[in-house]
Short mmCIF file of C-alpha atoms in Angstrom, two decimals:
data_model
loop_
_atom_site.label_atom_id
_atom_site.label_comp_id
_atom_site.label_asym_id
_atom_site.label_seq_id
_atom_site.Cartn_x
_atom_site.Cartn_y
_atom_site.Cartn_z
CA MET A 1 61.80 17.60 -4.34
CA SER A 2 64.74 15.51 -5.47
CA PHE A 3 64.71 16.44 -9.18
CA LYS A 4 65.95 19.52 -11.01
CA TRP A 5 63.36 21.52 -12.88
CA VAL A 6 63.20 24.56 -15.14
CA ARG A 7 60.47 27.18 -14.89
CA GLY A 8 58.83 28.13 -18.20
CA GLU A 9 56.08 30.50 -19.26
CA LEU A 10 53.33 31.78 -17.01
CA ILE A 11 50.11 29.89 -17.80
CA GLY A 12 47.78 31.01 -15.01
CA THR A 13 47.34 33.31 -12.03
CA GLY A 14 45.28 33.24 -8.85
CA ALA A 15 44.62 35.49 -5.89
CA CYS A 16 47.79 34.35 -4.15
CA SER A 17 49.56 32.18 -6.71
CA ARG A 18 51.06 31.91 -10.18
CA VAL A 19 51.13 28.77 -12.32
CA TYR A 20 54.02 28.12 -14.69
CA LEU A 21 54.71 25.51 -17.33
CA ALA A 22 57.76 23.63 -16.08
CA LEU A 23 60.22 20.99 -17.28
CA ASN A 24 61.84 18.12 -15.43
CA ALA A 25 65.47 18.68 -16.44
CA THR A 26 66.28 14.97 -16.13
CA THR A 27 63.34 13.26 -17.84
CA GLY A 28 62.04 16.07 -20.06
CA GLU A 29 58.55 15.66 -18.59
CA MET A 30 56.35 18.75 -18.71
CA PHE A 31 54.31 19.64 -15.63
CA ALA A 32 52.65 22.64 -13.98
CA ALA A 33 54.38 24.46 -11.12
CA LYS A 34 52.05 26.43 -8.87
CA GLN A 35 54.02 29.05 -6.95
CA LEU A 36 52.52 30.36 -3.72
CA THR A 37 54.34 33.51 -2.62
CA VAL A 38 53.87 34.22 1.07
CA VAL A 39 53.51 37.91 1.92
CA GLY A 40 51.82 40.12 4.49
CA GLU A 41 49.62 39.18 7.40
CA ILE A 42 48.33 35.86 6.04
CA ASP A 43 51.76 34.23 5.89
CA SER A 44 51.02 31.51 8.42
CA ARG A 45 47.62 30.70 6.92
CA GLN A 46 49.11 30.35 3.45
CA ILE A 47 51.84 28.05 4.68
CA GLN A 48 49.43 25.88 6.64
CA ALA A 49 47.03 25.72 3.69
CA ALA A 50 49.79 24.73 1.27
CA TYR A 51 50.99 21.91 3.49
CA ALA A 52 47.45 20.71 4.20
CA VAL A 53 46.74 20.54 0.46
CA LYS A 54 50.03 18.71 -0.08
CA ALA A 55 49.12 16.07 2.49
CA GLU A 56 45.65 15.51 1.04
CA ASN A 57 46.67 15.56 -2.63
CA GLU A 58 49.31 12.90 -2.09
CA THR A 59 46.51 10.43 -1.26
CA LEU A 60 44.42 11.17 -4.37
CA ASP A 61 44.80 9.24 -7.61
CA HIS A 62 41.90 9.54 -10.04
CA PRO A 63 41.71 10.10 -13.83
CA ASN A 64 39.34 13.05 -13.34
CA LEU A 65 41.60 14.88 -10.88
CA VAL A 66 44.77 16.74 -11.78
CA GLN A 67 47.56 14.56 -10.41
CA PHE A 68 49.76 15.94 -7.63
CA ILE A 69 53.46 15.33 -8.31
CA GLY A 70 55.30 16.98 -5.45
CA PHE A 71 55.97 20.01 -3.32
CA GLU A 72 58.95 22.27 -2.79
CA GLU A 73 59.73 25.06 -0.34
CA THR A 74 62.40 27.12 -2.08
CA ASP A 75 62.82 29.67 0.71
CA LEU A 76 60.85 31.18 3.58
CA SER A 77 58.54 33.07 1.23
CA GLU A 78 57.99 30.75 -1.74
CA HIS A 79 56.26 27.38 -1.90
CA VAL A 80 55.75 25.45 -5.13
CA SER A 81 53.33 22.60 -5.83
CA PHE A 82 54.06 20.40 -8.84
CA MET A 83 50.98 19.16 -10.67
CA GLU A 84 50.15 17.29 -13.84
CA TYR A 85 50.08 19.60 -16.89
CA VAL A 86 46.81 19.48 -18.82
CA PRO A 87 47.42 21.12 -22.23
CA GLY A 88 43.82 21.45 -23.38
CA GLY A 89 43.00 24.37 -21.09
CA SER A 90 39.92 24.95 -18.96
CA ILE A 91 36.22 24.64 -19.70
CA ALA A 92 36.07 28.40 -19.17
CA GLY A 93 38.69 28.86 -21.90
CA ILE A 94 36.85 26.53 -24.27
CA ILE A 95 33.65 28.53 -23.75
CA LEU A 96 35.50 31.80 -24.34
CA LYS A 97 37.04 30.48 -27.57
CA HIS A 98 34.24 28.35 -29.02
CA GLY A 99 31.03 29.51 -27.34
CA LYS A 100 28.44 26.82 -26.73
CA ILE A 101 29.78 23.36 -26.07
CA GLY A 102 28.09 20.51 -27.94
CA GLU A 103 25.44 18.63 -25.99
CA GLU A 104 27.28 15.31 -26.06
CA SER A 105 30.44 16.96 -24.75
CA THR A 106 28.47 18.88 -22.14
CA LYS A 107 27.07 15.61 -20.82
CA SER A 108 30.45 13.88 -21.00
CA PHE A 109 32.14 16.73 -19.13
CA ALA A 110 29.37 16.85 -16.51
CA SER A 111 29.59 13.11 -15.95
CA GLN A 112 33.37 13.24 -15.56
CA ILE A 113 33.18 16.22 -13.19
CA LEU A 114 30.72 14.31 -11.02
CA THR A 115 32.98 11.25 -11.09
CA GLY A 116 35.90 13.36 -9.87
CA LEU A 117 33.73 14.97 -7.21
CA GLY A 118 32.85 11.51 -5.96
CA CYS A 119 36.49 11.16 -4.96
CA LEU A 120 36.61 14.63 -3.38
CA HIS A 121 33.19 14.91 -1.84
CA SER A 122 34.36 14.44 1.70
CA LYS A 123 36.43 17.59 1.23
CA GLY A 124 34.22 20.33 -0.27
CA ILE A 125 35.94 22.41 -2.96
CA ASP A 126 35.81 25.62 -4.96
CA LEU A 127 34.38 24.26 -8.23
CA ARG A 128 33.99 26.47 -11.29
CA ALA A 129 34.64 26.34 -15.03
CA ASP A 130 38.08 27.95 -14.58
CA ASN A 131 39.17 25.06 -12.36
CA ILE A 132 38.11 22.22 -14.66
CA LEU A 133 40.77 21.33 -17.22
CA VAL A 134 40.27 19.29 -20.38
CA GLU A 135 42.86 17.07 -22.06
CA MET A 136 43.10 17.01 -25.84
CA THR A 137 41.38 13.61 -25.69
CA GLY A 138 38.34 15.10 -23.92
CA VAL A 139 39.15 13.85 -20.42
CA CYS A 140 38.10 16.36 -17.72
CA LYS A 141 40.22 16.94 -14.64
CA ILE A 142 39.34 19.01 -11.58
CA SER A 143 42.19 21.24 -10.41
CA HIS A 144 42.90 23.70 -7.56
CA PHE A 145 40.83 21.63 -5.16
CA GLY A 146 41.22 22.46 -1.49
CA ILE A 147 43.49 25.46 -1.22
CA SER A 148 40.97 28.27 -1.85
CA LYS A 149 38.76 27.13 1.00
CA ARG A 150 41.69 26.87 3.40
CA LEU A 151 43.20 30.23 2.50
CA ASN A 152 39.99 32.22 2.61
CA GLY A 153 37.61 30.30 4.87
CA ALA A 154 34.45 28.37 4.14
CA ASN A 155 32.37 31.48 3.46
CA SER A 156 34.95 33.35 1.40
CA ASP A 157 33.13 33.23 -1.91
CA GLN A 158 31.16 36.34 -1.08
CA GLY A 159 34.30 38.41 -1.51
CA GLY A 160 35.41 37.63 -5.05
CA ALA A 161 33.24 35.08 -6.81
CA ARG A 162 30.67 35.80 -9.47
CA ALA A 163 27.22 36.37 -8.03
CA SER A 164 25.89 33.38 -9.95
CA TRP A 165 28.34 31.04 -8.21
CA LEU A 166 27.07 31.88 -4.73
CA VAL A 167 24.95 29.06 -3.40
CA PRO A 168 22.01 29.86 -1.12
CA GLU A 169 23.55 28.40 2.03
CA ILE A 170 26.61 30.61 1.60
CA LEU A 171 24.42 33.67 1.09
CA ARG A 172 22.62 32.71 4.30
CA ASN A 173 25.99 32.41 6.09
CA GLU A 174 25.33 28.74 6.78
CA GLY A 175 28.68 27.53 5.48
CA GLN A 176 29.66 25.25 2.61
CA ASP A 177 29.60 21.48 2.27
CA PRO A 178 29.79 18.86 -0.51
CA LYS A 179 26.19 19.58 -1.57
CA SER A 180 27.35 23.12 -2.41
CA ASP A 181 29.52 21.56 -5.11
CA ILE A 182 26.39 20.14 -6.76
CA TRP A 183 25.03 23.69 -7.16
CA SER A 184 28.37 24.62 -8.75
CA VAL A 185 28.11 21.70 -11.17
CA GLY A 186 24.77 23.16 -12.27
CA CYS A 187 26.44 26.53 -12.86
CA VAL A 188 29.16 24.94 -15.00
CA VAL A 189 26.56 23.07 -17.05
CA LEU A 190 24.52 26.27 -17.52
CA GLU A 191 27.62 27.99 -18.89
CA MET A 192 28.30 25.13 -21.30
CA TRP A 193 24.68 25.27 -22.51
CA ALA A 194 24.79 29.05 -22.91
CA GLY A 195 28.30 29.35 -24.34
CA SER A 196 29.08 32.29 -22.05
CA ARG A 197 30.16 32.95 -18.50
CA ALA A 198 27.46 33.57 -15.90
CA THR A 199 27.30 37.20 -14.77
CA SER A 200 23.75 37.61 -13.47
CA ASN A 201 23.10 39.22 -10.08
CA VAL A 202 19.68 37.57 -9.82
CA GLU A 203 20.93 34.96 -7.37
CA ILE A 204 22.13 37.55 -4.85
CA ALA A 205 18.86 39.46 -5.08
CA THR A 206 16.49 36.52 -4.85
CA MET A 207 18.46 33.53 -3.55
CA PHE A 208 16.58 31.45 -6.11
CA GLU A 209 18.06 29.15 -8.73
CA PRO A 210 19.91 30.76 -11.67
CA PRO A 211 17.57 31.29 -14.63
CA VAL A 212 17.89 29.37 -17.89
CA PRO A 213 20.09 31.56 -20.13
CA ASP A 214 18.43 33.42 -22.99
CA GLY A 215 18.33 31.37 -26.18
CA VAL A 216 18.76 28.04 -24.38
CA VAL A 217 15.92 25.54 -24.84
CA LEU A 218 16.08 22.56 -22.50
CA THR A 219 14.61 19.11 -22.95
CA PRO A 220 12.57 17.78 -20.02
CA LEU A 221 15.51 15.59 -18.99
CA ALA A 222 17.94 18.51 -19.10
CA ASP A 223 15.57 20.68 -17.09
CA GLY A 224 15.17 17.89 -14.56
CA PHE A 225 18.96 17.69 -14.21
CA ARG A 226 19.11 21.46 -13.71
CA ASN A 227 16.42 21.35 -11.03
CA LYS A 228 18.30 18.64 -9.14
CA CYS A 229 21.44 20.80 -9.07
CA PHE A 230 19.62 23.95 -7.97
CA ALA A 231 17.49 22.68 -5.10
CA ILE A 232 17.48 25.59 -2.64
CA ASN A 233 17.70 23.25 0.35
CA PRO A 234 21.10 21.52 0.09
CA GLU A 235 19.71 18.40 1.73
CA GLU A 236 17.44 17.97 -1.30
CA ARG A 237 20.35 17.98 -3.76
CA PRO A 238 21.67 14.58 -4.85
CA THR A 239 25.17 13.35 -4.18
CA ALA A 240 27.65 13.35 -7.04
CA ALA A 241 27.12 9.61 -7.56
CA GLU A 242 23.34 9.99 -7.58
CA LEU A 243 23.44 12.91 -10.04
CA ARG A 244 25.80 11.03 -12.34
CA SER A 245 23.10 8.38 -12.79
CA HIS A 246 20.52 10.98 -13.90
CA PRO A 247 18.83 9.99 -17.20
CA TYR A 248 19.95 13.24 -18.85
CA LEU A 249 23.57 12.11 -18.77
CA ALA A 250 22.67 8.76 -20.34
CA GLN A 251 20.72 10.30 -23.23
CA THR A 252 22.46 10.35 -26.62
CA VAL A 253 21.97 13.48 -28.72
CA MET A 254 21.82 13.37 -32.53
CA ASP A 255 22.20 16.28 -34.92
CA PRO A 256 19.58 16.89 -37.68
CA GLN A 257 21.47 14.50 -40.01
CA GLY A 258 21.28 11.67 -37.49
CA HIS A 259 24.90 11.87 -36.34
CA ARG A 260 26.12 12.13 -32.78
CA ASP A 261 26.56 15.71 -31.63
CA THR A 262 29.98 17.24 -32.38
CA PRO A 263 32.47 17.47 -29.49
CA ILE A 264 32.62 21.24 -29.10
CA GLY A 265 29.91 23.57 -30.29
CA THR A 266 29.90 26.35 -32.82
#
């Protein structure tokens, strides 16, 4: 990169990376710096993955995707990607702090996630609540797309992901494709409905759809949306564009006083 920057506080960690708040020393702009430290026997894979993500991210420009700013190789062992900083945190963090997310916001977030996926769907990504960031204005942005799959392989989720995130085709060792992301959208929506992170092992044991969380009562439209996401046969799942047009996402929810549902739940 051609600009000078200052590394700030650590704001996130991954299996092979750390994310820092950073400052452009010339303009004062804040951004996120994702440091990939290359160690051990997977050095070459990490380097190749980082450069592949760089090449792809440079072509993406969408309001529901975290914007790629640049890339820097500081030495033989450290590679840094510069990304847009989203100060609102992740959907996972919102759930941890606030519990259930309001129905209107759940539908807004789901619609925006699907819009972003429409831009990425030729790629296939590692989608989960931790990787979906929310601006203070309520705009959702998908982050970390691409690198996890390249570093670990298409079937890597068995090693470290929550049981509930494992889609049937991955459990059957059939690989992962864009329709797998639709299953993951369903998991994110379930977590927003429940106000807690999914931890059930039912999916590994049965390879059936995740159950409706205890205490969650779904309308027929919401249940129909859920069923679309969790079709066992990936060919029966809709595309992101098709799912975004589902009637559930167009339905307006009112509270008992006749007002629109509040942005974030309890």
